[in-house]
Short mmCIF file of C-alpha atoms in Angstrom, two decimals:
data_model
loop_
_atom_site.label_atom_id
_atom_site.label_comp_id
_atom_site.label_asym_id
_atom_site.label_seq_id
_atom_site.Cartn_x
_atom_site.Cartn_y
_atom_site.Cartn_z
CA MET A 1 0.13 -0.02 -0.09
CA SER A 2 2.85 2.38 -0.70
CA ALA A 3 2.33 5.84 -2.06
CA GLU A 4 3.74 5.09 -5.66
CA LYS A 5 0.78 2.86 -6.84
CA MET A 6 -0.41 4.49 -9.90
CA LEU A 7 -4.06 3.43 -9.47
CA SER A 8 -5.47 1.95 -6.41
CA VAL A 9 -9.10 0.90 -5.81
CA LYS A 10 -10.29 0.07 -2.37
CA ASP A 11 -13.55 -1.46 -1.31
CA LEU A 12 -15.36 -0.48 -4.38
CA HIS A 13 -19.15 -0.91 -4.66
CA VAL A 14 -21.11 -0.04 -7.73
CA TYR A 15 -25.03 -0.34 -8.38
CA TYR A 16 -26.80 -0.40 -11.77
CA GLY A 17 -30.21 0.90 -10.44
CA GLN A 18 -31.15 -1.91 -7.87
CA ILE A 19 -28.50 -4.33 -8.99
CA HIS A 20 -25.35 -4.61 -6.82
CA ALA A 21 -22.87 -5.17 -9.71
CA ILE A 22 -19.56 -4.58 -8.02
CA LYS A 23 -19.47 -5.85 -4.38
CA GLY A 24 -16.30 -4.49 -2.50
CA ILE A 25 -13.36 -5.01 -4.74
CA ASP A 26 -9.88 -4.05 -4.25
CA PHE A 27 -6.92 -3.85 -6.63
CA GLU A 28 -3.72 -1.93 -7.59
CA VAL A 29 -1.98 -1.13 -10.64
CA GLU A 30 1.69 0.06 -10.43
CA GLN A 31 3.52 2.30 -12.96
CA ASN A 32 4.41 0.82 -16.30
CA GLU A 33 2.62 -2.49 -15.61
CA ILE A 34 0.23 -4.36 -17.86
CA VAL A 35 -2.74 -5.61 -15.49
CA THR A 36 -5.46 -7.73 -16.79
CA LEU A 37 -8.93 -8.21 -15.37
CA ILE A 38 -10.39 -11.50 -16.47
CA GLY A 39 -13.75 -13.01 -15.78
CA ALA A 40 -16.96 -14.13 -17.46
CA ASN A 41 -19.53 -12.02 -19.36
CA GLY A 42 -21.32 -10.06 -16.71
CA ALA A 43 -18.68 -10.50 -13.92
CA GLY A 44 -18.51 -6.69 -13.80
CA LYS A 45 -15.25 -5.97 -15.69
CA THR A 46 -16.56 -3.17 -17.82
CA THR A 47 -18.46 -1.67 -14.97
CA ILE A 48 -15.35 -1.17 -13.16
CA LEU A 49 -13.53 0.39 -16.04
CA HIS A 50 -16.40 2.96 -16.28
CA THR A 51 -16.50 3.64 -12.60
CA ILE A 52 -12.70 4.54 -12.67
CA SER A 53 -13.08 6.77 -15.67
CA GLY A 54 -15.94 8.58 -14.17
CA LEU A 55 -18.75 7.47 -16.57
CA ILE A 56 -20.87 5.68 -13.76
CA PRO A 57 -20.77 6.80 -10.12
CA ALA A 58 -19.41 4.53 -7.43
CA LYS A 59 -21.68 3.93 -4.35
CA GLU A 60 -18.99 3.35 -1.76
CA GLY A 61 -15.17 2.89 -1.77
CA GLU A 62 -12.20 4.79 -3.09
CA ILE A 63 -10.41 5.18 -6.36
CA LYS A 64 -7.08 6.81 -6.35
CA PHE A 65 -4.95 7.65 -9.34
CA CYS A 66 -1.47 9.38 -9.08
CA GLY A 67 -2.36 10.67 -5.66
CA ASN A 68 -5.84 12.27 -6.95
CA ASN A 69 -9.07 10.97 -5.74
CA LEU A 70 -11.41 9.99 -8.77
CA THR A 71 -14.25 8.68 -6.69
CA ALA A 72 -16.63 11.53 -7.49
CA MET A 73 -14.77 13.08 -10.48
CA ALA A 74 -16.59 13.75 -13.65
CA ALA A 75 -15.23 11.86 -16.76
CA HIS A 76 -13.75 14.79 -18.63
CA ASN A 77 -11.55 15.77 -15.58
CA VAL A 78 -10.39 12.28 -15.24
CA THR A 79 -9.07 12.25 -18.68
CA LYS A 80 -7.43 15.53 -18.04
CA LEU A 81 -5.38 13.83 -15.03
CA GLY A 82 -3.90 11.50 -17.66
CA LEU A 83 -6.11 8.54 -17.69
CA SER A 84 -7.54 7.55 -21.03
CA HIS A 85 -10.33 4.85 -21.55
CA VAL A 86 -10.69 2.98 -24.78
CA PRO A 87 -14.27 1.72 -24.55
CA GLU A 88 -15.74 -1.55 -25.47
CA GLY A 89 -17.12 -1.46 -28.93
CA ARG A 90 -14.35 1.18 -29.92
CA HIS A 91 -16.86 4.15 -29.99
CA VAL A 92 -14.78 6.02 -32.65
CA PHE A 93 -16.83 9.18 -33.92
CA SER A 94 -17.88 7.54 -37.16
CA GLU A 95 -19.12 10.58 -38.77
CA MET A 96 -15.75 12.53 -38.26
CA THR A 97 -12.56 11.83 -40.19
CA VAL A 98 -9.66 9.72 -38.81
CA LEU A 99 -7.59 12.78 -38.44
CA GLU A 100 -10.53 14.46 -36.63
CA ASN A 101 -10.84 11.48 -34.37
CA LEU A 102 -7.28 11.68 -33.37
CA GLU A 103 -7.45 15.49 -32.81
CA MET A 104 -10.40 15.02 -30.26
CA GLY A 105 -8.06 12.43 -28.52
CA ALA A 106 -5.72 15.58 -28.07
CA TYR A 107 -8.60 17.75 -26.83
CA THR A 108 -7.27 18.55 -23.52
CA ARG A 109 -3.75 19.40 -24.77
CA LYS A 110 -2.35 22.82 -25.56
CA ASP A 111 1.35 21.89 -26.73
CA ARG A 112 0.60 21.98 -30.65
CA SER A 113 4.19 20.97 -31.39
CA LYS A 114 4.11 17.92 -29.33
CA ILE A 115 0.70 16.91 -30.51
CA SER A 116 1.80 16.93 -34.01
CA GLU A 117 4.99 14.67 -32.98
CA ASP A 118 2.58 12.37 -31.37
CA LEU A 119 0.40 12.28 -34.47
CA ASP A 120 3.38 11.59 -36.72
CA PHE A 121 4.35 8.75 -34.29
CA ILE A 122 0.94 7.23 -34.69
CA PHE A 123 0.96 7.54 -38.31
CA THR A 124 4.34 5.96 -38.68
CA ARG A 125 3.37 3.04 -36.68
CA LEU A 126 0.00 2.71 -38.03
CA PRO A 127 0.30 3.68 -41.67
CA ARG A 128 -3.20 2.37 -42.38
CA LEU A 129 -4.67 5.21 -40.42
CA LYS A 130 -2.43 7.57 -42.26
CA GLU A 131 -3.53 6.46 -45.73
CA ARG A 132 -7.20 6.89 -44.44
CA ARG A 133 -6.80 9.99 -42.50
CA LYS A 134 -9.35 11.92 -44.62
CA GLN A 135 -11.81 9.33 -44.39
CA ASN A 136 -14.82 9.11 -42.05
CA ALA A 137 -13.87 6.59 -39.19
CA GLY A 138 -17.16 4.83 -39.94
CA THR A 139 -15.76 3.53 -43.26
CA LEU A 140 -12.94 1.80 -41.55
CA SER A 141 -12.83 -2.03 -40.90
CA GLY A 142 -13.26 -3.27 -37.34
CA GLY A 143 -9.55 -3.82 -36.84
CA GLU A 144 -8.81 -0.28 -38.11
CA GLN A 145 -11.51 1.18 -35.92
CA GLN A 146 -9.81 -0.44 -32.78
CA MET A 147 -6.56 1.10 -33.89
CA LEU A 148 -8.03 4.25 -34.22
CA ALA A 149 -9.54 4.07 -30.80
CA ILE A 150 -6.33 3.14 -29.21
CA GLY A 151 -4.42 5.88 -31.18
CA ARG A 152 -7.14 8.51 -30.04
CA ALA A 153 -6.57 7.62 -26.61
CA TYR A 154 -2.84 7.65 -26.94
CA MET A 155 -3.21 11.18 -28.29
CA ALA A 156 -4.13 12.43 -24.89
CA LYS A 157 -0.58 11.56 -23.90
CA PRO A 158 -1.98 9.40 -20.93
CA LYS A 159 -0.15 7.97 -18.02
CA MET A 160 -2.33 5.15 -17.92
CA MET A 161 -4.76 3.67 -20.54
CA LEU A 162 -8.10 1.52 -19.74
CA LEU A 163 -8.58 -0.96 -22.57
CA ASP A 164 -11.98 -2.83 -22.71
CA GLU A 165 -12.24 -5.81 -25.00
CA PRO A 166 -9.88 -4.30 -27.63
CA THR A 167 -9.99 -7.64 -29.69
CA MET A 168 -13.74 -8.23 -29.55
CA GLY A 169 -14.95 -9.53 -32.95
CA LEU A 170 -11.52 -9.38 -34.75
CA SER A 171 -9.93 -11.97 -36.80
CA PRO A 172 -7.10 -13.83 -35.24
CA LEU A 173 -4.44 -12.19 -37.42
CA LEU A 174 -5.77 -8.73 -36.11
CA VAL A 175 -6.03 -9.88 -32.68
CA GLY A 176 -2.13 -10.55 -32.84
CA GLU A 177 -1.75 -6.80 -34.45
CA ILE A 178 -3.78 -5.11 -31.71
CA PHE A 179 -1.76 -7.00 -29.03
CA GLU A 180 1.42 -5.74 -30.63
CA ILE A 181 0.09 -2.27 -30.51
CA ILE A 182 -0.65 -2.49 -26.92
CA LYS A 183 2.87 -3.75 -26.12
CA LEU A 184 4.30 -0.83 -28.07
CA VAL A 185 2.02 1.64 -26.06
CA ASN A 186 3.31 0.14 -22.77
CA GLN A 187 6.83 0.37 -24.10
CA MET A 188 6.19 4.11 -24.80
CA GLY A 189 5.59 4.47 -20.91
CA VAL A 190 1.89 4.04 -20.74
CA THR A 191 0.47 1.73 -17.81
CA ILE A 192 -2.22 -0.45 -18.98
CA LEU A 193 -5.32 -2.03 -17.54
CA LEU A 194 -6.64 -4.70 -19.89
CA VAL A 195 -10.04 -6.19 -19.92
CA GLU A 196 -10.02 -9.03 -22.21
CA GLN A 197 -12.30 -12.30 -23.24
CA ASN A 198 -9.19 -13.90 -24.72
CA ALA A 199 -7.81 -14.84 -21.23
CA LYS A 200 -4.78 -16.79 -22.60
CA LEU A 201 -3.44 -13.70 -24.86
CA ALA A 202 -4.42 -11.33 -22.08
CA LEU A 203 -2.34 -13.46 -19.48
CA GLU A 204 0.62 -14.00 -21.87
CA ILE A 205 1.08 -10.23 -22.48
CA SER A 206 0.37 -8.96 -18.98
CA ASN A 207 2.50 -8.83 -15.65
CA ARG A 208 -0.46 -9.33 -13.26
CA ALA A 209 -3.95 -10.28 -13.31
CA TYR A 210 -7.23 -10.44 -11.36
CA VAL A 211 -9.91 -12.85 -11.63
CA LEU A 212 -13.57 -11.38 -11.28
CA GLU A 213 -16.47 -13.36 -10.52
CA THR A 214 -19.96 -11.84 -10.18
CA GLY A 215 -18.70 -8.57 -8.72
CA ARG A 216 -15.99 -9.92 -6.50
CA MET A 217 -12.25 -10.69 -7.03
CA VAL A 218 -11.51 -14.12 -6.44
CA MET A 219 -7.93 -14.54 -7.52
CA ASN A 220 -5.08 -12.50 -8.39
CA GLY A 221 -1.37 -13.04 -8.87
CA LEU A 222 1.34 -12.97 -11.46
CA SER A 223 -0.09 -13.71 -14.91
CA LYS A 224 2.50 -16.48 -15.57
CA ASP A 225 1.30 -18.08 -12.34
CA LEU A 226 -2.39 -17.91 -13.44
CA LEU A 227 -1.69 -19.27 -16.84
CA ASN A 228 -0.68 -22.48 -14.94
CA ASP A 229 -3.32 -22.51 -12.24
CA GLU A 230 -5.69 -25.37 -12.72
CA ARG A 231 -8.78 -23.40 -11.74
CA VAL A 232 -8.00 -20.65 -14.16
CA LYS A 233 -7.23 -23.15 -16.89
CA ASP A 234 -10.78 -24.86 -16.41
CA ALA A 235 -12.76 -21.78 -16.15
CA TYR A 236 -11.10 -19.43 -18.56
CA LEU A 237 -8.49 -21.13 -20.87
CA GLY A 238 -10.73 -23.88 -22.19
CA GLY A 239 -9.31 -26.69 -20.05
CA MET B 1 -42.00 33.92 -64.95
CA ASP B 2 -40.93 37.02 -63.14
CA ILE B 3 -43.89 36.51 -60.75
CA PHE B 4 -42.77 32.97 -60.18
CA ILE B 5 -39.23 34.20 -59.30
CA LEU B 6 -40.60 36.93 -56.94
CA GLN B 7 -42.68 34.28 -55.15
CA LEU B 8 -39.58 32.00 -55.04
CA ILE B 9 -37.48 34.91 -53.47
CA ASN B 10 -40.41 35.54 -50.91
CA GLY B 11 -40.48 31.81 -50.08
CA LEU B 12 -36.70 31.61 -49.56
CA SER B 13 -36.75 34.76 -47.38
CA LEU B 14 -39.57 33.01 -45.22
CA GLY B 15 -37.84 29.73 -45.55
CA SER B 16 -34.39 31.11 -44.37
CA ILE B 17 -36.12 32.20 -41.15
CA TYR B 18 -37.65 28.87 -40.61
CA ALA B 19 -34.06 27.45 -41.20
CA LEU B 20 -32.39 29.80 -38.73
CA VAL B 21 -34.87 28.67 -36.01
CA ALA B 22 -34.85 25.13 -37.12
CA LEU B 23 -31.09 25.03 -36.65
CA GLY B 24 -31.56 25.69 -32.88
CA TYR B 25 -33.96 22.70 -32.67
CA SER B 26 -31.71 20.40 -34.64
CA MET B 27 -28.58 21.06 -33.07
CA VAL B 28 -29.90 20.77 -29.59
CA TYR B 29 -31.71 17.55 -30.37
CA GLY B 30 -28.42 16.26 -31.92
CA ILE B 31 -26.62 16.49 -28.47
CA VAL B 32 -29.23 15.86 -25.93
CA LYS B 33 -31.98 14.24 -27.75
CA LEU B 34 -34.36 17.00 -26.40
CA ILE B 35 -36.92 18.65 -28.39
CA ASN B 36 -36.83 22.22 -26.97
CA PHE B 37 -40.50 23.34 -27.11
CA ALA B 38 -39.44 26.70 -25.54
CA HIS B 39 -37.38 27.42 -28.61
CA GLY B 40 -40.14 29.37 -30.30
CA ASP B 41 -40.58 31.46 -27.31
CA ILE B 42 -36.99 32.52 -27.46
CA ILE B 43 -38.02 34.27 -30.71
CA MET B 44 -40.70 36.04 -28.80
CA VAL B 45 -38.35 37.13 -26.04
CA SER B 46 -35.93 38.41 -28.71
CA CYS B 47 -38.65 40.72 -30.37
CA PHE B 48 -39.74 41.92 -26.77
CA THR B 49 -36.14 42.92 -26.11
CA MET B 50 -35.76 44.55 -29.49
CA TYR B 51 -38.91 46.34 -28.77
CA THR B 52 -38.07 47.32 -25.12
CA ALA B 53 -34.31 48.60 -26.41
CA MET B 54 -35.80 50.47 -29.46
CA GLU B 55 -39.29 51.75 -28.50
CA ILE B 56 -39.04 52.07 -24.70
CA ALA B 57 -35.38 52.63 -23.97
CA GLY B 58 -35.03 54.50 -27.36
CA LEU B 59 -31.55 53.04 -28.12
CA PRO B 60 -30.14 53.44 -31.53
CA LEU B 61 -30.57 50.43 -34.02
CA LEU B 62 -26.75 49.65 -33.82
CA VAL B 63 -26.98 49.20 -30.05
CA SER B 64 -30.34 47.43 -29.96
CA ILE B 65 -29.41 44.65 -32.35
CA PRO B 66 -26.26 43.49 -30.63
CA LEU B 67 -27.88 43.95 -27.23
CA THR B 68 -30.84 41.78 -28.05
CA LEU B 69 -28.58 39.20 -29.79
CA ILE B 70 -26.39 38.90 -26.59
CA LEU B 71 -29.30 38.99 -24.12
CA THR B 72 -31.03 36.18 -26.08
CA ALA B 73 -27.95 34.06 -26.20
CA VAL B 74 -27.55 34.53 -22.34
CA LEU B 75 -31.13 33.50 -21.90
CA GLY B 76 -30.59 30.31 -23.78
CA ILE B 77 -27.79 29.46 -21.44
CA ILE B 78 -29.52 30.37 -18.42
CA ILE B 79 -32.62 28.29 -19.50
CA GLU B 80 -30.13 25.40 -20.11
CA LYS B 81 -28.25 25.53 -16.87
CA LEU B 82 -31.47 26.23 -14.65
CA ALA B 83 -33.99 23.93 -16.29
CA TYR B 84 -31.97 21.20 -18.20
CA ASP B 85 -28.49 20.79 -17.08
CA ARG B 86 -29.13 18.72 -13.86
CA LEU B 87 -31.77 16.59 -15.56
CA ILE B 88 -29.28 15.85 -18.47
CA SER B 89 -26.26 14.96 -16.23
CA LYS B 90 -28.76 12.67 -14.12
CA GLY B 91 -29.53 10.92 -17.29
CA VAL B 92 -33.31 11.15 -16.74
CA GLU B 93 -35.99 9.88 -19.26
CA ARG B 94 -36.40 11.92 -22.34
CA ILE B 95 -40.03 12.41 -21.66
CA SER B 96 -39.16 14.41 -18.33
CA LEU B 97 -36.69 16.63 -20.43
CA LEU B 98 -39.81 17.18 -22.84
CA ILE B 99 -42.18 17.99 -20.18
CA THR B 100 -39.56 20.36 -18.68
CA ALA B 101 -39.26 22.21 -22.09
CA ILE B 102 -43.22 22.68 -22.19
CA GLY B 103 -42.85 24.12 -18.72
CA VAL B 104 -40.28 26.63 -19.67
CA SER B 105 -42.43 27.65 -22.73
CA ILE B 106 -45.37 28.26 -20.63
CA PHE B 107 -43.15 30.14 -18.01
CA LEU B 108 -41.86 32.49 -20.80
CA GLN B 109 -45.15 33.22 -22.53
CA SER B 110 -46.71 33.82 -18.97
CA THR B 111 -43.84 36.11 -17.81
CA PHE B 112 -44.06 38.24 -20.89
CA GLN B 113 -47.81 38.47 -20.67
CA LEU B 114 -47.50 39.80 -17.25
CA ILE B 115 -44.99 42.33 -18.23
CA PHE B 116 -46.22 43.56 -21.59
CA LYS B 117 -50.02 42.43 -21.30
CA ALA B 118 -51.54 40.41 -23.86
CA ASP B 119 -52.40 42.86 -26.50
CA SER B 120 -50.23 43.01 -29.45
CA LEU B 121 -47.62 45.84 -29.69
CA ARG B 122 -46.52 47.47 -32.79
CA TYR B 123 -43.03 47.26 -33.78
CA GLN B 124 -41.31 49.90 -35.92
CA ALA B 125 -39.49 48.23 -38.63
CA PHE B 126 -36.12 49.58 -39.42
CA LEU B 127 -35.88 48.44 -42.92
CA PRO B 128 -37.69 50.61 -45.40
CA SER B 129 -40.54 48.98 -47.32
CA LYS B 130 -39.31 49.35 -50.87
CA THR B 131 -38.35 47.12 -53.73
CA ILE B 132 -34.97 46.90 -55.37
CA SER B 133 -34.19 46.11 -58.89
CA LEU B 134 -32.40 42.68 -59.42
CA PHE B 135 -31.95 41.36 -62.90
CA GLY B 136 -35.06 42.79 -64.01
CA ILE B 137 -37.35 41.62 -61.17
CA GLU B 138 -38.36 43.73 -58.14
CA PRO B 139 -38.13 41.81 -54.88
CA SER B 140 -38.56 43.80 -51.57
CA LEU B 141 -35.49 44.86 -49.87
CA LYS B 142 -36.42 43.00 -46.54
CA SER B 143 -36.72 39.69 -48.38
CA VAL B 144 -33.37 40.14 -49.90
CA VAL B 145 -31.59 41.32 -46.81
CA THR B 146 -33.14 38.27 -44.81
CA ILE B 147 -31.86 35.78 -47.41
CA ILE B 148 -28.39 37.33 -47.28
CA VAL B 149 -28.23 37.61 -43.57
CA SER B 150 -29.48 34.06 -43.19
CA LEU B 151 -27.09 32.54 -45.98
CA VAL B 152 -24.07 34.13 -44.36
CA LEU B 153 -25.04 32.86 -40.75
CA MET B 154 -25.58 29.42 -42.14
CA LEU B 155 -22.32 29.34 -43.88
CA ALA B 156 -20.63 30.86 -40.91
CA LEU B 157 -22.10 28.05 -38.60
CA THR B 158 -21.24 25.38 -41.12
CA LEU B 159 -17.51 26.51 -41.25
CA PHE B 160 -17.74 26.87 -37.40
CA VAL B 161 -18.80 23.29 -36.66
CA LYS B 162 -16.39 21.88 -39.30
CA LEU B 163 -13.24 23.62 -38.42
CA THR B 164 -13.08 24.97 -34.98
CA LYS B 165 -12.09 22.85 -31.81
CA VAL B 166 -15.42 23.78 -30.30
CA GLY B 167 -17.39 22.85 -33.26
CA LYS B 168 -15.60 19.58 -33.52
CA ALA B 169 -16.39 18.95 -29.85
CA MET B 170 -20.14 19.62 -30.77
CA ARG B 171 -20.10 17.18 -33.59
CA ALA B 172 -18.37 14.62 -31.25
CA ALA B 173 -20.75 15.28 -28.40
CA SER B 174 -23.57 14.79 -30.82
CA GLU B 175 -22.51 11.51 -32.13
CA ASP B 176 -21.33 9.84 -28.85
CA ALA B 177 -21.66 11.76 -25.72
CA SER B 178 -19.90 9.25 -23.62
CA ALA B 179 -16.93 8.82 -25.92
CA ALA B 180 -16.70 12.65 -26.00
CA LYS B 181 -16.50 12.88 -22.26
CA LEU B 182 -13.64 10.25 -22.37
CA MET B 183 -11.72 12.74 -24.68
CA GLY B 184 -11.82 15.26 -21.91
CA ILE B 185 -14.66 17.45 -23.48
CA ASN B 186 -17.13 19.02 -21.00
CA THR B 187 -20.34 17.95 -22.56
CA SER B 188 -22.38 19.99 -20.11
CA ASN B 189 -20.46 23.20 -21.35
CA VAL B 190 -21.02 22.04 -25.00
CA VAL B 191 -24.62 21.76 -24.44
CA ALA B 192 -24.96 25.28 -22.92
CA PHE B 193 -22.95 26.57 -25.90
CA THR B 194 -25.06 24.97 -28.31
CA PHE B 195 -28.18 26.51 -26.53
CA ALA B 196 -26.55 29.84 -26.93
CA ILE B 197 -25.88 29.52 -30.60
CA GLY B 198 -29.33 28.26 -31.03
CA SER B 199 -30.93 31.10 -29.29
CA LEU B 200 -28.56 33.75 -31.09
CA LEU B 201 -29.80 32.21 -34.52
CA ALA B 202 -33.55 32.35 -33.19
CA ALA B 203 -32.90 36.10 -32.09
CA VAL B 204 -31.80 36.80 -35.64
CA ALA B 205 -34.79 35.17 -37.20
CA GLY B 206 -37.00 36.94 -34.73
CA ILE B 207 -35.62 40.42 -35.62
CA LEU B 208 -35.80 39.65 -39.41
CA TYR B 209 -39.22 38.12 -39.28
CA PHE B 210 -40.85 41.02 -37.52
CA GLU B 211 -39.38 43.36 -40.01
CA SER B 212 -42.11 41.98 -42.39
CA TYR B 213 -44.65 41.11 -39.77
CA PRO B 214 -44.37 44.04 -37.19
CA ARG B 215 -46.71 43.01 -34.48
CA ILE B 216 -45.64 41.25 -31.39
CA GLU B 217 -47.49 39.36 -28.58
CA PRO B 218 -46.44 36.85 -26.01
CA TYR B 219 -47.90 33.87 -27.74
CA MET B 220 -46.36 34.70 -31.14
CA GLY B 221 -43.49 31.99 -30.87
CA GLY B 222 -45.83 29.14 -31.09
CA MET B 223 -46.73 28.86 -34.69
CA LEU B 224 -43.40 29.94 -36.01
CA GLY B 225 -41.46 27.66 -33.54
CA LEU B 226 -43.85 24.82 -34.68
CA LYS B 227 -43.30 25.44 -38.33
CA ALA B 228 -39.46 25.71 -37.84
CA PHE B 229 -39.78 22.25 -35.79
CA VAL B 230 -41.54 20.85 -38.55
CA ALA B 231 -38.61 22.02 -40.80
CA ALA B 232 -36.12 20.40 -38.70
CA VAL B 233 -37.98 17.12 -38.95
CA ILE B 234 -38.38 17.17 -42.50
CA GLY B 235 -34.67 17.78 -42.89
CA GLY B 236 -33.65 15.15 -40.45
CA ILE B 237 -33.51 16.23 -36.83
CA GLY B 238 -30.07 16.37 -35.59
CA SER B 239 -28.90 17.43 -39.02
CA ILE B 240 -27.48 20.87 -39.67
CA PRO B 241 -27.73 20.89 -43.43
CA GLY B 242 -31.10 19.09 -43.04
CA ALA B 243 -32.39 22.00 -40.92
CA MET B 244 -31.37 24.48 -43.55
CA ALA B 245 -32.99 22.50 -46.42
CA GLY B 246 -36.04 21.66 -44.48
CA GLY B 247 -36.57 25.41 -43.66
CA LEU B 248 -36.10 26.36 -47.32
CA ILE B 249 -38.50 23.77 -48.57
CA LEU B 250 -41.16 24.69 -46.10
CA GLY B 251 -40.85 28.54 -46.92
CA VAL B 252 -40.95 28.01 -50.71
CA ALA B 253 -43.94 25.69 -50.33
CA GLU B 254 -45.78 28.07 -48.30
CA ALA B 255 -45.10 31.13 -50.44
CA MET B 256 -46.18 29.05 -53.66
CA THR B 257 -49.35 28.08 -52.07
CA VAL B 258 -50.13 31.70 -51.27
CA SER B 259 -49.26 32.79 -54.86
CA ILE B 260 -51.60 30.38 -56.31
CA GLY B 261 -54.40 31.91 -54.33
CA LEU B 262 -54.71 29.22 -51.75
CA SER B 263 -53.35 31.26 -48.72
CA SER B 264 -55.69 29.91 -46.19
CA TYR B 265 -54.32 26.42 -47.03
CA SER B 266 -50.68 27.25 -46.36
CA ASP B 267 -50.49 25.92 -42.95
CA ALA B 268 -52.09 22.55 -44.27
CA VAL B 269 -49.54 22.42 -46.87
CA VAL B 270 -46.88 22.68 -44.47
CA PHE B 271 -48.08 19.96 -42.09
CA GLY B 272 -49.10 17.88 -45.35
CA ILE B 273 -45.33 17.94 -46.25
CA LEU B 274 -44.53 16.72 -42.82
CA ILE B 275 -47.01 13.85 -43.05
CA ILE B 276 -45.74 12.86 -46.46
CA MET B 277 -42.21 12.95 -45.19
CA LEU B 278 -42.93 10.88 -41.97
CA VAL B 279 -44.66 8.25 -44.33
CA LEU B 280 -41.80 8.05 -46.95
CA LYS B 281 -38.76 8.75 -45.02
CA PRO B 282 -39.26 9.07 -41.26
CA SER B 283 -35.62 9.98 -40.60
CA GLY B 284 -36.06 12.97 -42.73
CA LEU B 285 -34.09 14.11 -45.95
CA PHE B 286 -30.67 14.14 -44.30
CA GLY B 287 -31.41 11.91 -41.32
CA LYS B 288 -29.39 8.85 -40.55
CA ASN B 289 -30.81 5.30 -39.74
CA ILE B 290 -31.40 5.46 -36.11
CA ARG B 291 -28.72 3.27 -34.52
CA GLU B 292 -29.00 2.15 -30.83
CA LYS B 293 -26.07 3.03 -28.78
CA VAL B 294 -24.79 0.65 -26.21
#
C-alpha cells in the first residue's frame, strides 16, 4: 500500500439501479505494468472501468490515481489527469474523419508541436490510419477502428490507458496485431489496465492479473502463475 | 415567370427564417435528444427585447441589435443551466426533458404576458418597405436582406462546426456523448454553448421576421416555432444541413401556395409535407438511420 501505486481501488461498490454489480473489490496497478482483469460476461469488468473513468458513479469505496481521488470526479476531468479509456465497442466518432478523431483525442492538450509529433508517431506506426486520415471513421474496418480508438486515446498523452475488450470481433490475425500495438503503447511508458475475453493472450501479455466473478475478486497473482493455475485453466483457458 | 421568381424569393426569405430557427431545434436535439419546445418562445423574447431597446429605452438600432442578440444568447444559457442541465447529467428519461421544455415555454409566455400584457404591440420596422431592382425583377429589400443575412449565418455556422475545436467537440458530443467525455470534453458546457448558438440564431430570425410582420405578442412564438420544428424534422432532426434544407423547402412551399391563391391552405401544406415525409422517410431528408447506442 505504498504511495507510488499508480492506481489503487479500495472496497469499491457499484450499483446499476437496484443491482449490486460490484461488491467491494480492491486492486492496484503499478507504474508501467500491464494488468489484466479476467472474468466471464457480466462479472463486472466493464463496470469497473466505467467507474474508474467517471462514466458511472461509485456507491462506496475509493479510487485513487497518481494521488488524486477519482471517486466522485466527472469523466472529462479524469481524462485531463492522464487516464484514457478505450471503451468496449471502440466508439470512434464515425461521422468524423480519422484525423479529426485523433485531434479529439488530444482535446485537452495545448502543446501543439508535441501533438503533431505524437500524430506523426501514430501515423508511422499505423500507416493504414495515415492512408485513411481524410476518410470518415465509420468507413474503416473493425480492426482499423480499434487501432484508431487506441491511437485516439494515445493522443491524450496518458499516463495510463484502460482498454476494454480491444480484440472483440476481430480475426486472429488482427488480434495479434492489436496486442502488438498494446505492447508498443506500454513500451512508450503508458501503464495499462486490460479487460479481455481472450484470457490466454491477456495473461501472456500482462504482468499481473485479477480474476473477477459476479462482482468480486476471487484470485489475483502474476500472470505467468495464473496461466498454469488449474482453476483458471478450467474456467477461462478452455481446459 | 417574373412572378414565379418573385414568389420564390419571398419563399426563400420566409424559409431562411424557418431554417435559422430549425437549426436551434436540430443542434440541441443532436446532442441531448431534447425537443426544446421553448425554442419558439425564444423568438418572442428576442422581439420584446428589441421592442424594449428601441421603443421604450430609445436606443439606436446599432446598439439594440447586438444587445438583443447577446441577451437572447445568454437567456439560452440560463434556461439550459437552470432547467435542463441537472436533468441531463442525471440521465433522466427523455419524456421528463420534454415536459420541462413545455414548462419553460409556458413560463416564458406567462412572464411576458404579465409584463407586456396580452395585446399585441406595434413594432417599428427599421428596413424601409421598398423594392430593389435585381436582374429585371423587383423583390422587396426586406426579403433580400433576410436571405443574405441568413445565408451568411448558415455558412458561418457550417464552417464553425467543421473547422473549430469547439465545433468539432459539438459534433463529437452529438455523435457519442460518452466517448466525447472520455476525450476530456465537458459535454455540459458544450450543451450550454449549443443553446447559446441556437438562441442567437433564433434572435436573428425573430428580428428579421418582424421586419415583415411587425406585430408582437407573448404567444407569437408558437406557430413560428412549430413550423421551424416541422422544418427540422423534414430535414432530419439532428442534421445541420437538414435544418437548412427543411426550412427553405417549407418557406418556398408556403409562398407558392399563397401565390396560387390558396393562402388559407398554407399551414395545411406545411403539415401535409410533414405527413408525407413521415410516411416516406421518417428519418428526414438528411437523417441517418437510427442506431441504438450501447
